[in-house]
Coordinates of C-alpha atoms in Angstrom, one line a residue:
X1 CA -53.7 -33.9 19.6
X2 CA -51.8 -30.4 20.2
X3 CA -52.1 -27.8 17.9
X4 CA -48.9 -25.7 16.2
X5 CA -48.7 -21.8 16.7
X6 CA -50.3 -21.6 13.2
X7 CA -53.8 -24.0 14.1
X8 CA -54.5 -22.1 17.1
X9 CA -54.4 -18.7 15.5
X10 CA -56.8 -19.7 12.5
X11 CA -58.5 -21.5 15.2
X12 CA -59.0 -18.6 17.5
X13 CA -59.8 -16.8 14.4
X14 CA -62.2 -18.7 13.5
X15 CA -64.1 -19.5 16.3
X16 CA -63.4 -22.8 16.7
X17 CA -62.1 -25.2 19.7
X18 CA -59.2 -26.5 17.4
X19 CA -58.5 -26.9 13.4
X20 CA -56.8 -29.7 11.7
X21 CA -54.8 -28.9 8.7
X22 CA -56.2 -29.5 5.3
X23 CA -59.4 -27.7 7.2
X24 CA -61.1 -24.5 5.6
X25 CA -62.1 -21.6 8.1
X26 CA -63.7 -18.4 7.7
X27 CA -62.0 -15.7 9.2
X28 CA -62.2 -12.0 9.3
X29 CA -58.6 -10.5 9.5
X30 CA -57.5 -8.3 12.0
X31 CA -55.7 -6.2 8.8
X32 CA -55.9 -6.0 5.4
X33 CA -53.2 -4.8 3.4
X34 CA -52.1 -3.3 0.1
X35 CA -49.5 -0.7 -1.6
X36 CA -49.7 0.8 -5.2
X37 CA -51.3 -2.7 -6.2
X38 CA -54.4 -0.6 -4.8
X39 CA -55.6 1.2 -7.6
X40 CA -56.2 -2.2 -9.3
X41 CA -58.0 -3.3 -6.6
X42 CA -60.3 -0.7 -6.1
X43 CA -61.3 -1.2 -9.6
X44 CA -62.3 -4.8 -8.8
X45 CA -64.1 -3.8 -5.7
X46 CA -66.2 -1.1 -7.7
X47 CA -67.1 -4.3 -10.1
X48 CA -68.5 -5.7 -6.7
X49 CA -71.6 -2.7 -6.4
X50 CA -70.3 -2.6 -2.8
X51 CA -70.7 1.2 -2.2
X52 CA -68.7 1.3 0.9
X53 CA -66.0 -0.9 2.1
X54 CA -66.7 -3.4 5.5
X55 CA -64.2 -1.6 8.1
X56 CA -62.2 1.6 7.2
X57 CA -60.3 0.9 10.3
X58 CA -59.0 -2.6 9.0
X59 CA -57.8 -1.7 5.9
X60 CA -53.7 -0.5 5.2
X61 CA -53.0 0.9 2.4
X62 CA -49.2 2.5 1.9
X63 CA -47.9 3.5 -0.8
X64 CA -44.2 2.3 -1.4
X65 CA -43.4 0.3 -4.9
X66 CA -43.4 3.4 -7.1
X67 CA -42.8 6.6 -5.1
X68 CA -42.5 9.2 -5.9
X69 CA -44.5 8.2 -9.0
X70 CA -42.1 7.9 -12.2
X71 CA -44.1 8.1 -15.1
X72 CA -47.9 9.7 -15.7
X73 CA -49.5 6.2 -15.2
X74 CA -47.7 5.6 -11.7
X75 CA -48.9 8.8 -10.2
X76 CA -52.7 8.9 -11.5
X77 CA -52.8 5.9 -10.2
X78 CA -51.4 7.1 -6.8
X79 CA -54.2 10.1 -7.3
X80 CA -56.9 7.2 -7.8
X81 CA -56.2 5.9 -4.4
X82 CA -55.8 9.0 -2.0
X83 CA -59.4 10.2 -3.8
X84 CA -60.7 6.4 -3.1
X85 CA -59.4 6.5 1.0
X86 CA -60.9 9.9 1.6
X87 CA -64.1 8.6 -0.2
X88 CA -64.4 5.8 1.7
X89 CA -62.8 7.1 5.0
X90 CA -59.4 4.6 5.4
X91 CA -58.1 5.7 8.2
X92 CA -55.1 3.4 8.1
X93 CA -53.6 5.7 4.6
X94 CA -49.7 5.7 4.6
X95 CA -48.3 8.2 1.8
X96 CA -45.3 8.1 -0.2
X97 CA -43.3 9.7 3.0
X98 CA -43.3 6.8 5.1
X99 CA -41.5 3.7 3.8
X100 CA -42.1 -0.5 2.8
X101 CA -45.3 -1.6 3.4
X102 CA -43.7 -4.5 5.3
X103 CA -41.7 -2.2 7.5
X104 CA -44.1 0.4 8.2
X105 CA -46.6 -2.6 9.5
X106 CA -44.2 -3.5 12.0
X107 CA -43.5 0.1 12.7
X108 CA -46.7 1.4 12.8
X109 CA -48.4 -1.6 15.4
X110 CA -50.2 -3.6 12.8
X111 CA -47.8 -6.5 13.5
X112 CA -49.7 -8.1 16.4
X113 CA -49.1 -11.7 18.2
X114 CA -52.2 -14.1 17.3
X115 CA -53.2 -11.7 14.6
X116 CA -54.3 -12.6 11.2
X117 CA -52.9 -10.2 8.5
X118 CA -53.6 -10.6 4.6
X119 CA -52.1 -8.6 2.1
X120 CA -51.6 -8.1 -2.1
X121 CA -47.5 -8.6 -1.7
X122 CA -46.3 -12.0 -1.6
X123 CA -43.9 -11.1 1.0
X124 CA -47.2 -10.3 3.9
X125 CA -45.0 -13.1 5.4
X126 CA -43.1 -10.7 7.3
X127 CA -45.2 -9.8 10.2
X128 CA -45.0 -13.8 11.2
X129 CA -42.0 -12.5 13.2
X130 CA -44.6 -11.0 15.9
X131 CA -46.4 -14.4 16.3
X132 CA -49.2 -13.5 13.9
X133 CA -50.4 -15.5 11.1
X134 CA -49.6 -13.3 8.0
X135 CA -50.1 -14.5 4.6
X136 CA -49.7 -13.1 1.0
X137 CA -52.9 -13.2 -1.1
X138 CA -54.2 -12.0 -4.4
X139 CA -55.5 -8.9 -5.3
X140 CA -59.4 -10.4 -6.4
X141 CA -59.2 -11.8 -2.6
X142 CA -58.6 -8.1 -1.0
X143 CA -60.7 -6.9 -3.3
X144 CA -63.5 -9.5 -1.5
X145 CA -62.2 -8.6 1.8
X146 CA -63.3 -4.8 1.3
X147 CA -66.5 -5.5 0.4
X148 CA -67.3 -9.0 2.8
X149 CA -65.4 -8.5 5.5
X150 CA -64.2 -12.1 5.5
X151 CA -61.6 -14.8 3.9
X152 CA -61.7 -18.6 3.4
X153 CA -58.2 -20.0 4.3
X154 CA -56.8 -23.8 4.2
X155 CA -55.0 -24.5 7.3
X156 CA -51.8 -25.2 6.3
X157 CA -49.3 -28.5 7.6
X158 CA -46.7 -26.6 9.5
X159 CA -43.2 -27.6 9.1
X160 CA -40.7 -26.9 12.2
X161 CA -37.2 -25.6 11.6
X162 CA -35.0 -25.2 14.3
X163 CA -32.2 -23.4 14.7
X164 CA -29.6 -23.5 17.6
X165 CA -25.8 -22.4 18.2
X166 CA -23.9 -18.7 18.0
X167 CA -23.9 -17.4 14.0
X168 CA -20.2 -17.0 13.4
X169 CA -18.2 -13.5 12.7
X170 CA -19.4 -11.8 9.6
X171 CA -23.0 -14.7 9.4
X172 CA -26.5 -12.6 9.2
X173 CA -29.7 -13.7 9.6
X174 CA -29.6 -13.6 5.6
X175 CA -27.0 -16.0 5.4
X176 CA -29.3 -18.5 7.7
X177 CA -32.0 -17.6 5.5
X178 CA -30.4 -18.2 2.3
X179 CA -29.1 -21.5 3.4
X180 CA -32.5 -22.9 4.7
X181 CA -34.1 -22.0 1.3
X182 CA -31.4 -23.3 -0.3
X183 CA -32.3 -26.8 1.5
X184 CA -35.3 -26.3 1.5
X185 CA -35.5 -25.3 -1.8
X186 CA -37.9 -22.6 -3.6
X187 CA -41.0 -25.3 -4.0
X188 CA -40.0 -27.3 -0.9
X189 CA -42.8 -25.7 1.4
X190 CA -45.7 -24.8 -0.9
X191 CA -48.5 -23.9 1.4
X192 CA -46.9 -24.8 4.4
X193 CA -46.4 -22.4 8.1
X194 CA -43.1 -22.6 8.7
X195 CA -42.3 -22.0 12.0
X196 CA -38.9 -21.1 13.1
X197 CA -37.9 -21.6 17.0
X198 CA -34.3 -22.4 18.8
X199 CA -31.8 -20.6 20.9
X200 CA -30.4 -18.6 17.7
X201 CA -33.7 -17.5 17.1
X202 CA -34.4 -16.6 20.1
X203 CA -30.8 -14.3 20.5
X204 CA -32.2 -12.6 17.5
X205 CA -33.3 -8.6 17.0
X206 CA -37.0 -8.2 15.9
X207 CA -35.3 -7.5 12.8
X208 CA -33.1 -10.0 12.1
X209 CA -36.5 -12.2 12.8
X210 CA -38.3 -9.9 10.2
X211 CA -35.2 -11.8 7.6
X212 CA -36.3 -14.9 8.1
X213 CA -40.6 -14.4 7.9
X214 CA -39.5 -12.3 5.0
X215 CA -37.8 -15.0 3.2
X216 CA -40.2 -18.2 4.0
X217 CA -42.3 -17.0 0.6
X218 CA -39.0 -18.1 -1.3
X219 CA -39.5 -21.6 -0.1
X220 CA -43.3 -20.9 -1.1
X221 CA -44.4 -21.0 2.4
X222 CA -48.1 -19.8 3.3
X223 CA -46.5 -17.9 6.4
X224 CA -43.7 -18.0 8.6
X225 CA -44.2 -17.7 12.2
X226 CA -42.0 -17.3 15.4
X227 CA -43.3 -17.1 18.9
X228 CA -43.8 -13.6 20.1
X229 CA -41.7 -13.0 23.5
X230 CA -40.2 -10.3 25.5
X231 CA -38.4 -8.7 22.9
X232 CA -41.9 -8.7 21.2
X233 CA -43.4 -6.9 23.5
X234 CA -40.8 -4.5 24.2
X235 CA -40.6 -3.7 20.6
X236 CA -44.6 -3.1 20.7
X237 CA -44.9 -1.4 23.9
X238 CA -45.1 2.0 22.4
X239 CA -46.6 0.7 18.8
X240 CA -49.3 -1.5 19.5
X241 CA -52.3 -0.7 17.9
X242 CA -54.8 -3.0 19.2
X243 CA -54.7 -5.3 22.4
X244 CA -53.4 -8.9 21.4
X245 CA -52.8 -12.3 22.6
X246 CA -49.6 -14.3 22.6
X247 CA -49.9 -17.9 21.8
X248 CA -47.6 -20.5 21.9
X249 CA -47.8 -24.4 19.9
X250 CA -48.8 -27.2 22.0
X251 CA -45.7 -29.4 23.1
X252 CA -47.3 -32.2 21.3
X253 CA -48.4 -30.4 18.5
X254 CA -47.5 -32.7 14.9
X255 CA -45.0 -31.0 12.3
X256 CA -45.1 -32.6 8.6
X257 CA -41.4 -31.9 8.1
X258 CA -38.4 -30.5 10.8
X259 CA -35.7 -29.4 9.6
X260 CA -32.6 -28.6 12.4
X261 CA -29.6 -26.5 11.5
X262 CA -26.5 -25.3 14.0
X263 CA -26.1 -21.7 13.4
X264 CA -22.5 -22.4 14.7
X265 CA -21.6 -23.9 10.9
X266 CA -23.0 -21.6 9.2
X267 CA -20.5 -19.5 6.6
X268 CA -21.8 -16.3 4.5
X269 CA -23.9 -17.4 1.7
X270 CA -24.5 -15.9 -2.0
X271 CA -28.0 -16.9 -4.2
X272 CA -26.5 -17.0 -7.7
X273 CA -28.8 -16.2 -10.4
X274 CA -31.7 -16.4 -11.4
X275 CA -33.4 -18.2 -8.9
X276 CA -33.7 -17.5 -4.4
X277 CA -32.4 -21.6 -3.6
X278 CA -29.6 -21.5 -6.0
X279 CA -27.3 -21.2 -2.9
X280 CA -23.9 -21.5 -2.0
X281 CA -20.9 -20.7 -0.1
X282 CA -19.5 -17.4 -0.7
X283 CA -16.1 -19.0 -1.4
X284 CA -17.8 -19.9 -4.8
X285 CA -18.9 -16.5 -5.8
X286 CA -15.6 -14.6 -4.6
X287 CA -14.4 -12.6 -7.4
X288 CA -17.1 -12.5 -9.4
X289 CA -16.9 -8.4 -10.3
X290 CA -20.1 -6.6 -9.9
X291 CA -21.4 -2.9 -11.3
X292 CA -24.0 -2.2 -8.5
X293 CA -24.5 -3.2 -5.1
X294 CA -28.4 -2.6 -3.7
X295 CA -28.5 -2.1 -0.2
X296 CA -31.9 -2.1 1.1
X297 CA -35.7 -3.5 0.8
X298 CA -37.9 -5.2 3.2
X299 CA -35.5 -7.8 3.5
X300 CA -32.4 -5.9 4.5
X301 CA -33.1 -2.1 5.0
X302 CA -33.4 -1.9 9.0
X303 CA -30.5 0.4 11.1
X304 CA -28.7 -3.0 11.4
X305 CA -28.4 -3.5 8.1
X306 CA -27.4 -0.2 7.6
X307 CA -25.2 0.4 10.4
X308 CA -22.7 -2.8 9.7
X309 CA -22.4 -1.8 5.6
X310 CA -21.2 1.5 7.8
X311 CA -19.0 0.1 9.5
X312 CA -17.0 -1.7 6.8
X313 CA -16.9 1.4 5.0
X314 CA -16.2 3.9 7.6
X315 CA -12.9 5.8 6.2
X316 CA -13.2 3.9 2.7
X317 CA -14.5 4.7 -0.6
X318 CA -16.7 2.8 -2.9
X319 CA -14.6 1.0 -5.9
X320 CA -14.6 3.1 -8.4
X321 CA -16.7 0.4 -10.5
X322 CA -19.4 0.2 -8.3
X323 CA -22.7 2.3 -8.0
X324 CA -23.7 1.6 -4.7
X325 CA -27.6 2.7 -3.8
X326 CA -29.0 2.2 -0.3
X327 CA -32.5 2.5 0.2
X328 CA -33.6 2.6 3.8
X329 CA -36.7 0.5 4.8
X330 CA -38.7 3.6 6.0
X331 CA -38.0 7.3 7.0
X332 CA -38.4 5.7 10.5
X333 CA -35.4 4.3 9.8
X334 CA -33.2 7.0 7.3
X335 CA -34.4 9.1 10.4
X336 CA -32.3 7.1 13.0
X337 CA -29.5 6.1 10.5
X338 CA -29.1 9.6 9.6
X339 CA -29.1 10.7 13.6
X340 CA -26.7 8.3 14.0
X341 CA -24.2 9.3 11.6
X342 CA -24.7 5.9 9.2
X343 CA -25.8 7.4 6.1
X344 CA -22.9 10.5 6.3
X345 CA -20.5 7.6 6.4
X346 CA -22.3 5.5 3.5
X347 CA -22.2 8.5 1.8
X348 CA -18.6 9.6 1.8
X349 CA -17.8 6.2 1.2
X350 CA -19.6 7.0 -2.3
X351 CA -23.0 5.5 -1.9
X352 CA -26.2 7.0 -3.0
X353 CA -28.2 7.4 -0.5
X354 CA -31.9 7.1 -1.7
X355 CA -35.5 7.8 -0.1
X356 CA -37.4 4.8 1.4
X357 CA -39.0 2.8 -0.9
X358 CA -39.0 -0.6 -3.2
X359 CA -36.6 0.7 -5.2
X360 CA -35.2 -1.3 -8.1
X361 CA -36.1 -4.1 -6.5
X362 CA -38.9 -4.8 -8.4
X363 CA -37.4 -3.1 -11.4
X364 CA -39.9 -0.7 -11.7
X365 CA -38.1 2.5 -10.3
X366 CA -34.4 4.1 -9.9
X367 CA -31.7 1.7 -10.2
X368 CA -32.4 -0.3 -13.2
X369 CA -29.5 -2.6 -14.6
X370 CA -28.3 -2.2 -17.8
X371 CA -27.8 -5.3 -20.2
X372 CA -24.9 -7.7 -19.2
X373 CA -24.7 -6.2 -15.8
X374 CA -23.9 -7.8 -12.5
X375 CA -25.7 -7.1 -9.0
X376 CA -25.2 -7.9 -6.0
X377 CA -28.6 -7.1 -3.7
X378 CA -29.9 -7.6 -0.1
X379 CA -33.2 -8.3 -1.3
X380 CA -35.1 -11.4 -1.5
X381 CA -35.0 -12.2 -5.0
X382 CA -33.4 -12.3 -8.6
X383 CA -35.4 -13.7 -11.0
X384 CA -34.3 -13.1 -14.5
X385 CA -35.9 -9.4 -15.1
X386 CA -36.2 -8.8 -11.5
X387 CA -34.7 -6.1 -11.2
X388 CA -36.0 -4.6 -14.6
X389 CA -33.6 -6.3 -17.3
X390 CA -34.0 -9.3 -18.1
X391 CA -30.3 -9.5 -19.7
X392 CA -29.0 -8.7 -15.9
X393 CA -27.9 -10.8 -13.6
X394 CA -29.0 -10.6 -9.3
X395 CA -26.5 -12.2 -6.8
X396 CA -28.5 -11.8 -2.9
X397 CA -26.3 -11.7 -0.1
X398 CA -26.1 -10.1 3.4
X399 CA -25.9 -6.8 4.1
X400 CA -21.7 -7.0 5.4
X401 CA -21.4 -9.1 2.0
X402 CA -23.0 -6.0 -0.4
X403 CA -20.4 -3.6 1.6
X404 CA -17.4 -5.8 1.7
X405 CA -18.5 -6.2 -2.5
X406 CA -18.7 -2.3 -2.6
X407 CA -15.9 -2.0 -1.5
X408 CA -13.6 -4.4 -3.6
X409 CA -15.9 -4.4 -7.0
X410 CA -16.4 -8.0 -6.8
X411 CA -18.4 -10.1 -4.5
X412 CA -16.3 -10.3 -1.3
X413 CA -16.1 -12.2 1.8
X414 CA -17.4 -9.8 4.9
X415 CA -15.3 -11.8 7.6
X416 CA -12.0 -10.6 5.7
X417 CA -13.4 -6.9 6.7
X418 CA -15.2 -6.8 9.7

């Protein structure tokens, strides 16, 4: 029997000539990641009475959730970690001037084909879009990992979603997204790979891919994967930190569950609140007025992103309702937005153009929502209090939706402005 792209990963990983799902392996990852969660960490891997961590040179730590710090607490326990790298020599030490954790993997050539990559964020999903096997875990398990080196990991059942035909005028990558969790639905693929394949995958950017890996935790995936190719390796011909090896599934590898859409269909989509698979067509959610629009995150911070909310505001202004905050993905990316004119435009338009980071996104930093106030955000989530107040409500959409909303005050359909 074949094996899908997830089995022979853990299974090279592992040592092994093939794995069955339902099987536990061994691995040691190729990276181990964490962000500010860190300085909790390190306090449980002190508990170990491990002096010295296994590999300084597999460990990533960047700091992105809180920065800069906003309160005494966030920043010692930014100081706790920089003293804990240089202690223990981490090479792999990304500072508050870089950007997402999940952006600055892919920028920085963590984000390998047949890699296995672990991290304390529940969205570690995202590097899938290079063909590795990238999974969120907890923070005991990194914890573990710095001291041992190594990780049990159930092989998952994979699940095959396939996705053919030309997304329509004014249809993301986030509006595919949001429609397959919305089928799929937020508990629909607990512990599963999901592996994404089909021509519209295929005509995709690396970024647009990134959407989708991204997103497969809101269907509680283990991972979501899509075959590396030649826009892979273009992408990390430059980056690539490490050699790698592209694998592919067998053709008669065995899915639990497929799932087969036609991009062709597809319409803009809006996540009402306060859960990720409460999805429908925008039609539904036009009008609805809004007080902020959040453009940005892991999800939805790449030039792309960027560049279209630009060009549905070029030579408008913001309603005069609206707060409109963009937080690009990385200063990778604020540094070619800004080179390319995008954030002058967002910026006369009326948006506030903020430093790479989280954000509110996790409601922990600038751009928390007041009580009874609307937002519509290109993140990946809005649960109740997600984005700091519980008495707020989250709307997700695409990037051309948070613009075309900008720009009218209420959620708006991006076709009638593009």
């Amino acid at each position: 029997m074949g094996m899908t792209l997830t089995e022979k990963i853990l299974a090279k990983k592992a040592g092994k000539k093939e794995v069955q799902p339902g099987e536990i392996v061994t691995v040691e990852p190729t990276w181990v990641m964490s962000h500010d969660n860190s300085a909790a960490i390190l306090l449980k891997f002190k508990k170990t009475g491990v002096k010295k961590v296994w590999n300084p040179k597999k460990i990533v730590i960047i700091l992105d959730h809180t920065v800069p710090a906003p309160t005494a607490d966030y920043a010692n326990n930014h100081k706790s970690i920089r003293e804990f790298v240089k202690e223990q020599g981490i090479e792999n030490f990304w500072d508050i001037n870089t950007g997402i954790c999940h952006q600055v993997m892919a920028e920085k050539g963590y984000d390998l084909p047949g890699a296995v990559i672990v991290g304390a964020d529940s969205h570690t999903t995202t590097p899938g879009a290079f063909g590795a096997f990238a999974a969120g875990i907890g923070r005991s398990e990194v914890a573990a990992i710095w001291a041992t080196g190594k990780i049990w990991l159930r092989v998952p059942e994979s699940y095959e979603i396939i996705v053919n035909g030309k997304l329509p005028k004014g249809v993301f990558a986030k509006d595919l997204a949001l429609h397959i969790v919305g089928d799929v639905t937020a508990s629909g693929a607990v512990y599963k790979a999901v592996e994404f394949k089909g021509e519209t995958i295929k005509d995709m950017t690396i970024a647009s891919r990134m959407v989708l890996t991204n997103m497969s935790a809101e269907m509680g995936a283990k991972n979501g994967i899509i075959e590396a190719d030649e826009k892979t390796e273009a992408y990390l011909k430059t980056r690539a930190r490490a050699p790698y090896e592209i694998m592919h599934p067998d053709e008669d590898a065995e899915y639990e569950r497929r799932y087969e859409y036609d991009a062709s269909d597809l319409v803009p989509k809006i996540a009402f609140p306060h859960t990720v698979d409460n999805v429908y067509d925008i039609d539904k959610a036009e009008g609805i007025e809004v007080n902020q629009v959040f453009l940005g995150t892991c999800t939805n911070g790449r030039v792309e992103d960027l560049e279209i909310a630009a060009r549905i505001l070029k030579g408008k202004k913001v309603n005069k309702n609206v707060r409109m905050l963009v937080f690009p993905a990385s200063w990778d990316v604020w540094r070619e937005a800004d080179e390319k004119g995008i954030l002058r435009t967002l910026a006369e338009a009326g948006a506030v153009i903020m430093n790479p980071g989280c954000g509110p996104c996790l409601g922990a930093h600038a751009g928390v929502l007041a009580d009874g106030e609307k937002c519509l955000s290109t993140a990946n989530r809005n649960f109740k209090g997600r984005m700091g107040n519980p008495n707020a409500e989250i709307y997700l959409g695409s990037p051309a939706t948070a613009a075309a909303t900008a720009l009218k005050g209420y959620i708006a359909d991006p076709r009638e402005v593009l």
